[in-house]
PDB file of C-alpha atoms in Angstrom:
ATOM      1  CA  MET A   1      -5.564  13.202  18.150  1.00 44.00           C
ATOM      2  CA  ARG A   2      -7.707  16.031  16.878  1.00 46.00           C
ATOM      3  CA  PRO A   3      -6.903  16.769  13.247  1.00 53.00           C
ATOM      4  CA  PHE A   4      -5.360  20.053  12.217  1.00 51.00           C
ATOM      5  CA  ARG A   5      -8.097  22.266  10.757  1.00 46.00           C
ATOM      6  CA  ILE A   6      -7.740  25.164   8.332  1.00 44.00           C
ATOM      7  CA  GLN A   7     -10.665  27.475   7.582  1.00 42.00           C
ATOM      8  CA  SER A   8     -10.509  29.751   4.533  1.00 38.00           C
ATOM      9  CA  TRP A   9     -13.608  31.854   4.029  1.00 32.00           C
ATOM     10  CA  ALA A  10     -14.794  33.347   0.738  1.00 33.00           C
ATOM     11  CA  ALA A  11     -13.214  36.697  -0.092  1.00 33.00           C
ATOM     12  CA  ALA A  12     -15.148  39.838   0.845  1.00 31.00           C
ATOM     13  CA  VAL A  13     -17.155  41.434  -1.923  1.00 28.00           C
ATOM     14  CA  LEU A  14     -15.364  44.374  -3.524  1.00 29.00           C
ATOM     15  CA  LEU A  15     -17.286  47.366  -4.836  1.00 28.00           C
ATOM     16  CA  ALA A  16     -16.149  50.127  -7.127  1.00 33.00           C
ATOM     17  CA  GLY A  17     -16.139  53.710  -5.867  1.00 36.00           C
ATOM     18  CA  ALA A  18     -19.252  55.770  -5.439  1.00 34.00           C
ATOM     19  CA  CYS A  19     -21.613  55.789  -8.392  1.00 32.00           C
ATOM     20  CA  THR A  20     -20.870  58.464 -10.914  1.00 33.00           C
ATOM     21  CA  LEU A  21     -22.400  59.649 -14.102  1.00 34.00           C
ATOM     22  CA  ALA A  22     -20.139  57.180 -15.877  1.00 37.00           C
ATOM     23  CA  GLY A  23     -22.135  54.213 -14.541  1.00 41.00           C
ATOM     24  CA  PRO A  24     -22.983  52.022 -11.527  1.00 41.00           C
ATOM     25  CA  ALA A  25     -20.560  50.208  -9.228  1.00 40.00           C
ATOM     26  CA  ALA A  26     -18.764  47.113 -10.526  1.00 38.00           C
ATOM     27  CA  PRO A  27     -20.623  43.842  -9.875  1.00 39.00           C
ATOM     28  CA  ALA A  28     -19.610  41.755  -6.878  1.00 38.00           C
ATOM     29  CA  ALA A  29     -17.202  38.858  -7.431  1.00 35.00           C
ATOM     30  CA  PRO A  30     -18.994  35.493  -7.111  1.00 36.00           C
ATOM     31  CA  ASN A  31     -18.410  33.522  -3.922  1.00 39.00           C
ATOM     32  CA  ARG A  32     -16.610  30.213  -4.176  1.00 47.00           C
ATOM     33  CA  ALA A  33     -18.834  27.255  -3.351  1.00 62.00           C
ATOM     34  CA  ALA A  34     -18.137  25.736   0.062  1.00 72.00           C
ATOM     35  CA  LEU A  35     -16.017  22.596  -0.098  1.00 94.00           C
ATOM     36  CA  ASP A  36     -15.371  20.517   3.008  1.00 97.00           C
ATOM     37  CA  TYR A  37     -12.222  18.430   2.422  1.00 98.00           C
ATOM     38  CA  VAL A  38     -10.670  15.828   4.755  1.00 98.00           C
ATOM     39  CA  ALA A  39      -7.244  14.251   4.184  1.00 98.00           C
ATOM     40  CA  LEU A  40      -6.780  10.843   5.805  1.00 98.00           C
ATOM     41  CA  GLY A  41      -3.967   8.337   5.737  1.00 98.00           C
ATOM     42  CA  ASP A  42      -0.308   7.694   6.346  1.00 98.00           C
ATOM     43  CA  SER A  43       3.016   9.444   5.814  1.00 97.00           C
ATOM     44  CA  TYR A  44       2.546   9.806   2.059  1.00 98.00           C
ATOM     45  CA  SER A  45      -0.487  12.021   2.672  1.00 98.00           C
ATOM     46  CA  ALA A  46       0.994  13.702   5.748  1.00 98.00           C
ATOM     47  CA  GLY A  47       3.940  14.839   3.625  1.00 98.00           C
ATOM     48  CA  VAL A  48       6.841  13.114   5.358  1.00 97.00           C
ATOM     49  CA  GLY A  49       9.931  13.857   3.289  1.00 96.00           C
ATOM     50  CA  ALA A  50       8.742  17.277   2.133  1.00 97.00           C
ATOM     51  CA  GLY A  51       9.848  19.214   5.224  1.00 95.00           C
ATOM     52  CA  ASN A  52       8.256  22.381   6.665  1.00 97.00           C
ATOM     53  CA  TYR A  53       6.276  20.390   9.226  1.00 97.00           C
ATOM     54  CA  LEU A  54       3.357  21.990  11.026  1.00 97.00           C
ATOM     55  CA  PRO A  55       3.630  22.527  14.794  1.00 95.00           C
ATOM     56  CA  GLU A  56       0.216  21.079  15.690  1.00 90.00           C
ATOM     57  CA  GLY A  57       0.389  17.312  16.017  1.00 87.00           C
ATOM     58  CA  ALA A  58       4.154  17.419  15.533  1.00 92.00           C
ATOM     59  CA  SER A  59       4.584  13.661  15.856  1.00 95.00           C
ATOM     60  CA  CYS A  60       2.447  13.148  12.738  1.00 97.00           C
ATOM     61  CA  LEU A  61       4.922  15.130  10.599  1.00 97.00           C
ATOM     62  CA  ARG A  62       2.224  16.903   8.605  1.00 98.00           C
ATOM     63  CA  SER A  63       3.821  19.176   6.043  1.00 98.00           C
ATOM     64  CA  SER A  64       2.480  22.411   4.596  1.00 98.00           C
ATOM     65  CA  ARG A  65       4.050  21.153   1.346  1.00 98.00           C
ATOM     66  CA  ALA A  66       2.002  17.931   1.296  1.00 98.00           C
ATOM     67  CA  TYR A  67      -0.447  17.588  -1.581  1.00 98.00           C
ATOM     68  CA  PRO A  68      -3.550  17.828   0.695  1.00 98.00           C
ATOM     69  CA  ALA A  69      -2.407  21.149   2.166  1.00 98.00           C
ATOM     70  CA  LEU A  70      -1.456  22.524  -1.258  1.00 98.00           C
ATOM     71  CA  TRP A  71      -4.784  21.478  -2.775  1.00 98.00           C
ATOM     72  CA  ALA A  72      -6.831  22.773   0.149  1.00 98.00           C
ATOM     73  CA  ALA A  73      -5.159  26.178   0.048  1.00 97.00           C
ATOM     74  CA  ALA A  74      -6.374  26.646  -3.517  1.00 96.00           C
ATOM     75  CA  HIS A  75      -9.775  24.951  -3.408  1.00 96.00           C
ATOM     76  CA  ALA A  76     -11.216  24.117   0.016  1.00 95.00           C
ATOM     77  CA  SER A  77     -13.400  26.231   2.267  1.00 95.00           C
ATOM     78  CA  SER A  78     -12.856  23.828   5.162  1.00 97.00           C
ATOM     79  CA  PHE A  79      -9.916  21.459   5.543  1.00 98.00           C
ATOM     80  CA  ALA A  80      -9.199  18.779   8.142  1.00 98.00           C
ATOM     81  CA  PHE A  81      -5.642  17.431   7.910  1.00 98.00           C
ATOM     82  CA  ALA A  82      -5.868  14.113   9.763  1.00 98.00           C
ATOM     83  CA  ALA A  83      -3.157  12.087   7.955  1.00 98.00           C
ATOM     84  CA  CYS A  84      -0.327  10.959  10.214  1.00 98.00           C
ATOM     85  CA  ASN A  85       3.110   9.425   9.839  1.00 97.00           C
ATOM     86  CA  GLY A  86       3.081   5.668  10.324  1.00 96.00           C
ATOM     87  CA  ALA A  87      -0.707   5.324  10.271  1.00 98.00           C
ATOM     88  CA  ARG A  88      -2.065   1.869   9.489  1.00 97.00           C
ATOM     89  CA  THR A  89      -5.609   1.070   8.453  1.00 98.00           C
ATOM     90  CA  GLY A  90      -6.547   0.518  12.101  1.00 98.00           C
ATOM     91  CA  ASP A  91      -5.125   3.911  13.072  1.00 98.00           C
ATOM     92  CA  VAL A  92      -7.105   5.671  10.362  1.00 98.00           C
ATOM     93  CA  LEU A  93     -10.221   3.797  11.452  1.00 98.00           C
ATOM     94  CA  THR A  94      -9.911   4.626  15.159  1.00 98.00           C
ATOM     95  CA  LYS A  95      -8.097   7.981  15.207  1.00 98.00           C
ATOM     96  CA  GLN A  96      -8.868   9.895  12.009  1.00 98.00           C
ATOM     97  CA  LEU A  97     -12.494   9.368  11.025  1.00 98.00           C
ATOM     98  CA  GLY A  98     -13.753  11.880  13.585  1.00 97.00           C
ATOM     99  CA  ALA A  99     -12.937  14.534  10.999  1.00 95.00           C
ATOM    100  CA  LEU A 100     -15.661  13.149   8.695  1.00 98.00           C
ATOM    101  CA  SER A 101     -19.339  14.096   8.736  1.00 97.00           C
ATOM    102  CA  GLY A 102     -22.391  14.288   6.543  1.00 97.00           C
ATOM    103  CA  ARG A 103     -21.124  17.688   5.386  1.00 96.00           C
ATOM    104  CA  THR A 104     -17.852  16.303   4.032  1.00 98.00           C
ATOM    105  CA  ASP A 105     -17.605  16.792   0.262  1.00 97.00           C
ATOM    106  CA  LEU A 106     -14.201  15.286  -0.516  1.00 98.00           C
ATOM    107  CA  VAL A 107     -11.892  12.740   1.121  1.00 98.00           C
ATOM    108  CA  SER A 108      -8.385  11.648   0.145  1.00 98.00           C
ATOM    109  CA  VAL A 109      -6.522   8.703   1.644  1.00 98.00           C
ATOM    110  CA  THR A 110      -3.278   6.760   1.255  1.00 98.00           C
ATOM    111  CA  VAL A 111      -2.998   3.719   3.494  1.00 98.00           C
ATOM    112  CA  GLY A 112      -1.656   0.180   3.359  1.00 97.00           C
ATOM    113  CA  GLY A 113       2.087   0.698   3.121  1.00 95.00           C
ATOM    114  CA  SER A 114       2.568   0.900   6.876  1.00 95.00           C
ATOM    115  CA  ASP A 115       0.346  -2.153   7.374  1.00 95.00           C
ATOM    116  CA  ALA A 116       2.708  -4.128   5.160  1.00 92.00           C
ATOM    117  CA  SER A 117       5.692  -2.835   7.213  1.00 91.00           C
ATOM    118  CA  TRP A 118       7.418  -1.192   4.275  1.00 87.00           C
ATOM    119  CA  ALA A 119       9.725   0.750   6.599  1.00 87.00           C
ATOM    120  CA  LYS A 120      11.000  -2.560   8.026  1.00 90.00           C
ATOM    121  CA  VAL A 121      11.334  -4.062   4.543  1.00 92.00           C
ATOM    122  CA  MET A 122      13.389  -1.122   3.305  1.00 89.00           C
ATOM    123  CA  GLY A 123      15.583  -1.264   6.395  1.00 87.00           C
ATOM    124  CA  ILE A 124      16.376  -4.917   5.684  1.00 91.00           C
ATOM    125  CA  CYS A 125      16.946  -4.295   1.985  1.00 90.00           C
ATOM    126  CA  ALA A 126      19.344  -1.432   2.765  1.00 86.00           C
ATOM    127  CA  LEU A 127      21.668  -3.964   4.464  1.00 87.00           C
ATOM    128  CA  PRO A 128      23.954  -6.340   2.553  1.00 87.00           C
ATOM    129  CA  GLY A 129      22.293  -9.574   1.503  1.00 89.00           C
ATOM    130  CA  THR A 130      19.892 -10.054  -1.387  1.00 93.00           C
ATOM    131  CA  THR A 131      18.208 -13.132   0.098  1.00 95.00           C
ATOM    132  CA  ALA A 132      17.126 -11.326   3.280  1.00 95.00           C
ATOM    133  CA  CYS A 133      15.691  -8.478   1.212  1.00 95.00           C
ATOM    134  CA  LEU A 134      13.704 -10.782  -1.063  1.00 96.00           C
ATOM    135  CA  ASN A 135      12.401 -12.766   1.927  1.00 96.00           C
ATOM    136  CA  ALA A 136      11.216  -9.563   3.609  1.00 96.00           C
ATOM    137  CA  ILE A 137       9.406  -8.534   0.422  1.00 96.00           C
ATOM    138  CA  ASP A 138       7.692 -11.937   0.226  1.00 96.00           C
ATOM    139  CA  THR A 139       6.549 -11.587   3.846  1.00 96.00           C
ATOM    140  CA  ALA A 140       5.052  -8.175   3.102  1.00 95.00           C
ATOM    141  CA  ARG A 141       3.235  -9.501   0.041  1.00 95.00           C
ATOM    142  CA  ALA A 142       1.779 -12.367   2.063  1.00 95.00           C
ATOM    143  CA  TYR A 143       0.441  -9.904   4.642  1.00 95.00           C
ATOM    144  CA  VAL A 144      -1.203  -7.861   1.893  1.00 96.00           C
ATOM    145  CA  ASP A 145      -3.008 -10.964   0.627  1.00 95.00           C
ATOM    146  CA  LYS A 146      -3.992 -12.477   3.963  1.00 95.00           C
ATOM    147  CA  THR A 147      -4.785  -9.459   6.131  1.00 96.00           C
ATOM    148  CA  LEU A 148      -4.730  -6.100   4.384  1.00 97.00           C
ATOM    149  CA  SER A 149      -7.685  -6.813   2.095  1.00 95.00           C
ATOM    150  CA  GLY A 150     -10.086  -7.254   5.003  1.00 96.00           C
ATOM    151  CA  ASN A 151      -8.681  -4.212   6.808  1.00 97.00           C
ATOM    152  CA  LEU A 152      -9.205  -2.049   3.741  1.00 98.00           C
ATOM    153  CA  ASP A 153     -12.802  -3.188   3.379  1.00 98.00           C
ATOM    154  CA  ARG A 154     -13.562  -2.328   7.012  1.00 98.00           C
ATOM    155  CA  LEU A 155     -11.945   1.084   6.664  1.00 98.00           C
ATOM    156  CA  TYR A 156     -13.589   1.965   3.365  1.00 98.00           C
ATOM    157  CA  SER A 157     -17.006   0.935   4.689  1.00 98.00           C
ATOM    158  CA  ALA A 158     -16.497   3.142   7.744  1.00 98.00           C
ATOM    159  CA  ILE A 159     -15.456   6.115   5.606  1.00 98.00           C
ATOM    160  CA  ARG A 160     -18.605   5.788   3.530  1.00 98.00           C
ATOM    161  CA  ALA A 161     -20.777   5.486   6.636  1.00 98.00           C
ATOM    162  CA  LYS A 162     -19.240   8.622   8.169  1.00 98.00           C
ATOM    163  CA  ALA A 163     -19.286  10.667   4.948  1.00 98.00           C
ATOM    164  CA  PRO A 164     -22.149   9.279   2.865  1.00 98.00           C
ATOM    165  CA  SER A 165     -22.130  12.066   0.265  1.00 97.00           C
ATOM    166  CA  ALA A 166     -18.394  12.568  -0.128  1.00 98.00           C
ATOM    167  CA  ARG A 167     -16.276  11.864  -3.177  1.00 98.00           C
ATOM    168  CA  VAL A 168     -13.476   9.593  -1.951  1.00 98.00           C
ATOM    169  CA  VAL A 169     -10.139   9.438  -3.758  1.00 98.00           C
ATOM    170  CA  VAL A 170      -7.770   6.626  -2.776  1.00 98.00           C
ATOM    171  CA  LEU A 171      -4.216   7.269  -3.945  1.00 98.00           C
ATOM    172  CA  GLY A 172      -1.666   4.530  -4.522  1.00 98.00           C
ATOM    173  CA  TYR A 173       2.098   4.364  -4.052  1.00 98.00           C
ATOM    174  CA  PRO A 174       4.765   5.012  -6.705  1.00 98.00           C
ATOM    175  CA  HIS A 175       7.537   2.654  -7.742  1.00 97.00           C
ATOM    176  CA  PHE A 176      10.610   3.279  -5.614  1.00 95.00           C
ATOM    177  CA  TYR A 177      13.271   2.660  -8.237  1.00 95.00           C
ATOM    178  CA  ARG A 178      14.080   3.361 -11.853  1.00 95.00           C
ATOM    179  CA  LEU A 179      15.712   0.169 -13.059  1.00 92.00           C
ATOM    180  CA  HIS A 180      19.094   0.392 -14.799  1.00 88.00           C
ATOM    181  CA  GLY A 181      19.168   4.001 -13.647  1.00 84.00           C
ATOM    182  CA  ALA A 182      21.889   6.361 -12.510  1.00 82.00           C
ATOM    183  CA  CYS A 183      22.596   4.762  -9.098  1.00 86.00           C
ATOM    184  CA  ALA A 184      26.098   3.326  -9.075  1.00 73.00           C
ATOM    185  CA  ARG A 185      25.769   1.862  -5.573  1.00 79.00           C
ATOM    186  CA  GLY A 186      23.082   0.510  -3.298  1.00 82.00           C
ATOM    187  CA  LEU A 187      20.547  -2.203  -3.979  1.00 89.00           C
ATOM    188  CA  GLU A 188      20.999  -4.598  -6.867  1.00 89.00           C
ATOM    189  CA  ASP A 189      18.560  -4.308  -9.740  1.00 91.00           C
ATOM    190  CA  LYS A 190      17.103  -7.689  -8.733  1.00 93.00           C
ATOM    191  CA  GLU A 191      16.117  -6.214  -5.379  1.00 94.00           C
ATOM    192  CA  ARG A 192      14.869  -2.989  -6.939  1.00 94.00           C
ATOM    193  CA  ALA A 193      12.731  -4.924  -9.413  1.00 96.00           C
ATOM    194  CA  ALA A 194      11.265  -7.041  -6.594  1.00 96.00           C
ATOM    195  CA  LEU A 195      10.370  -3.919  -4.606  1.00 96.00           C
ATOM    196  CA  ASN A 196       8.656  -2.368  -7.622  1.00 96.00           C
ATOM    197  CA  ALA A 197       6.754  -5.595  -8.265  1.00 97.00           C
ATOM    198  CA  ALA A 198       5.598  -5.621  -4.634  1.00 96.00           C
ATOM    199  CA  ILE A 199       4.348  -2.049  -5.053  1.00 97.00           C
ATOM    200  CA  ASP A 200       2.422  -3.215  -8.128  1.00 97.00           C
ATOM    201  CA  HIS A 201       0.845  -5.951  -6.034  1.00 97.00           C
ATOM    202  CA  LEU A 202      -0.024  -3.598  -3.163  1.00 97.00           C
ATOM    203  CA  ASP A 203      -1.509  -0.978  -5.496  1.00 98.00           C
ATOM    204  CA  GLY A 204      -3.520  -3.659  -7.267  1.00 98.00           C
ATOM    205  CA  VAL A 205      -5.116  -4.784  -4.011  1.00 97.00           C
ATOM    206  CA  ILE A 206      -5.818  -1.207  -2.925  1.00 98.00           C
ATOM    207  CA  ALA A 207      -7.318  -0.297  -6.310  1.00 98.00           C
ATOM    208  CA  ARG A 208      -9.576  -3.356  -6.375  1.00 98.00           C
ATOM    209  CA  HIS A 209     -11.026  -2.706  -2.944  1.00 98.00           C
ATOM    210  CA  ALA A 210     -11.313   1.073  -3.453  1.00 98.00           C
ATOM    211  CA  THR A 211     -13.268   0.762  -6.686  1.00 98.00           C
ATOM    212  CA  GLY A 212     -15.336  -2.018  -5.146  1.00 98.00           C
ATOM    213  CA  HIS A 213     -16.577   0.530  -2.600  1.00 98.00           C
ATOM    214  CA  GLY A 214     -17.345   3.092  -5.305  1.00 98.00           C
ATOM    215  CA  PHE A 215     -14.226   5.176  -4.627  1.00 98.00           C
ATOM    216  CA  SER A 216     -11.814   6.563  -7.219  1.00 98.00           C
ATOM    217  CA  PHE A 217      -8.282   5.139  -7.388  1.00 98.00           C
ATOM    218  CA  ALA A 218      -5.446   7.449  -8.458  1.00 98.00           C
ATOM    219  CA  ASP A 219      -2.349   5.578  -9.693  1.00 98.00           C
ATOM    220  CA  ALA A 220       0.848   7.216  -8.421  1.00 98.00           C
ATOM    221  CA  ARG A 221       3.062   4.892 -10.476  1.00 98.00           C
ATOM    222  CA  SER A 222       2.185   6.704 -13.679  1.00 97.00           C
ATOM    223  CA  ALA A 223       2.423  10.113 -11.986  1.00 98.00           C
ATOM    224  CA  PHE A 224       5.990   9.416 -10.790  1.00 98.00           C
ATOM    225  CA  GLU A 225       7.176   7.607 -13.925  1.00 97.00           C
ATOM    226  CA  GLY A 226      10.644   8.825 -14.867  1.00 97.00           C
ATOM    227  CA  HIS A 227      11.180  10.370 -11.414  1.00 98.00           C
ATOM    228  CA  GLU A 228      11.863   7.314  -9.281  1.00 97.00           C
ATOM    229  CA  ILE A 229      15.017   6.881  -7.183  1.00 95.00           C
ATOM    230  CA  CYS A 230      17.998   6.437  -9.538  1.00 95.00           C
ATOM    231  CA  SER A 231      16.419   8.674 -12.189  1.00 95.00           C
ATOM    232  CA  ALA A 232      17.987  11.971 -13.251  1.00 94.00           C
ATOM    233  CA  GLY A 233      15.404  13.953 -11.286  1.00 96.00           C
ATOM    234  CA  PRO A 234      13.983  11.818  -8.470  1.00 97.00           C
ATOM    235  CA  TRP A 235      10.802  12.854  -6.689  1.00 98.00           C
ATOM    236  CA  LEU A 236      11.467  10.347  -3.897  1.00 97.00           C
ATOM    237  CA  ARG A 237      14.104  10.423  -1.196  1.00 95.00           C
ATOM    238  CA  SER A 238      16.567   7.555  -1.107  1.00 91.00           C
ATOM    239  CA  ILE A 239      18.022   6.286   2.159  1.00 84.00           C
ATOM    240  CA  GLU A 240      18.574   9.217   4.538  1.00 78.00           C
ATOM    241  CA  VAL A 241      21.187   8.008   7.022  1.00 71.00           C
ATOM    242  CA  LEU A 242      20.752  11.036   9.287  1.00 73.00           C
ATOM    243  CA  ASP A 243      16.950  10.881   9.225  1.00 80.00           C
ATOM    244  CA  LEU A 244      15.660   7.403   8.433  1.00 82.00           C
ATOM    245  CA  THR A 245      12.030   8.487   8.839  1.00 90.00           C
ATOM    246  CA  GLU A 246      12.217  10.555   5.645  1.00 91.00           C
ATOM    247  CA  SER A 247      13.741   7.742   3.581  1.00 92.00           C
ATOM    248  CA  TYR A 248      11.697   6.441   0.644  1.00 94.00           C
ATOM    249  CA  HIS A 249       9.137   9.241   0.841  1.00 96.00           C
ATOM    250  CA  PRO A 250       8.192  11.857  -1.755  1.00 98.00           C
ATOM    251  CA  ASN A 251      10.268  15.015  -1.590  1.00 98.00           C
ATOM    252  CA  THR A 252       8.832  18.491  -2.213  1.00 98.00           C
ATOM    253  CA  SER A 253       8.675  17.863  -5.965  1.00 98.00           C
ATOM    254  CA  GLY A 254       7.027  14.498  -5.410  1.00 98.00           C
ATOM    255  CA  GLN A 255       4.223  16.187  -3.493  1.00 98.00           C
ATOM    256  CA  SER A 256       3.758  19.237  -5.734  1.00 98.00           C
ATOM    257  CA  LEU A 257       4.535  17.732  -9.149  1.00 98.00           C
ATOM    258  CA  GLY A 258       3.564  14.108  -8.535  1.00 98.00           C
ATOM    259  CA  TYR A 259       0.743  13.734  -6.043  1.00 98.00           C
ATOM    260  CA  LEU A 260      -0.862  17.183  -6.349  1.00 98.00           C
ATOM    261  CA  PRO A 261      -1.679  16.984 -10.089  1.00 98.00           C
ATOM    262  CA  LEU A 262      -2.713  13.345  -9.642  1.00 98.00           C
ATOM    263  CA  PHE A 263      -5.173  14.247  -6.908  1.00 98.00           C
ATOM    264  CA  SER A 264      -6.376  17.369  -8.718  1.00 97.00           C
ATOM    265  CA  ARG A 265      -7.412  15.287 -11.716  1.00 97.00           C
ATOM    266  CA  ALA A 266      -9.359  12.863  -9.536  1.00 97.00           C
ATOM    267  CA  ALA A 267     -10.918  15.308  -7.043  1.00 96.00           C
TER     268      ALA A 267
END
């Protein structure tokens, strides 16, 4: 699928009125340096959960409120929005890297959560039964250790080969739950703690491989601290019975107040 592209050219030079005895025309405003930015990855980069989805590539659920779109609108001269809902490392490798080139200056990517089948894990944990939830989490962690590491290395190597001069920022995933928080119903704290610990494990693997390839790792756990599900002001959606796809994804605030500042500091 061809990525959604946005071009924003430098503003036209403005001149003062005709020269008068009072002095010459005002100097031209400086042009912004060209910046070619490509956003890769899964639903967390596409903006699932933030709404206002773009019509092109509708199945990918790319949101104009996602942090890549917000950042590009303010900073990029060229923007390729390739991130897609449900993308795994193999999908990014085979379907999204066409947006990269030797001209690419900046790349962002979130990937790994779909590989570990987090949507399936959360579906199991949303049902009654602590044992089934904990078993599903253990299965996901085993996949991260046995398979995801190699997949990340292949993807990161391919990104560098396609965009040899680009700064690459790999963003992690936030904790889902604030423990002992305001939620009166739902998962037990034992399950919530196990999910958060699994996120720690996943982010640790992603960070190790990202930095090993010379990329920057941006830790979303610190960015979302105090705004997890069950906090007073959550930046993540809880279970959405009427739209399961949006469950456990950053809401509008999570994108604009969580991921956007995090990425801005690393870009």
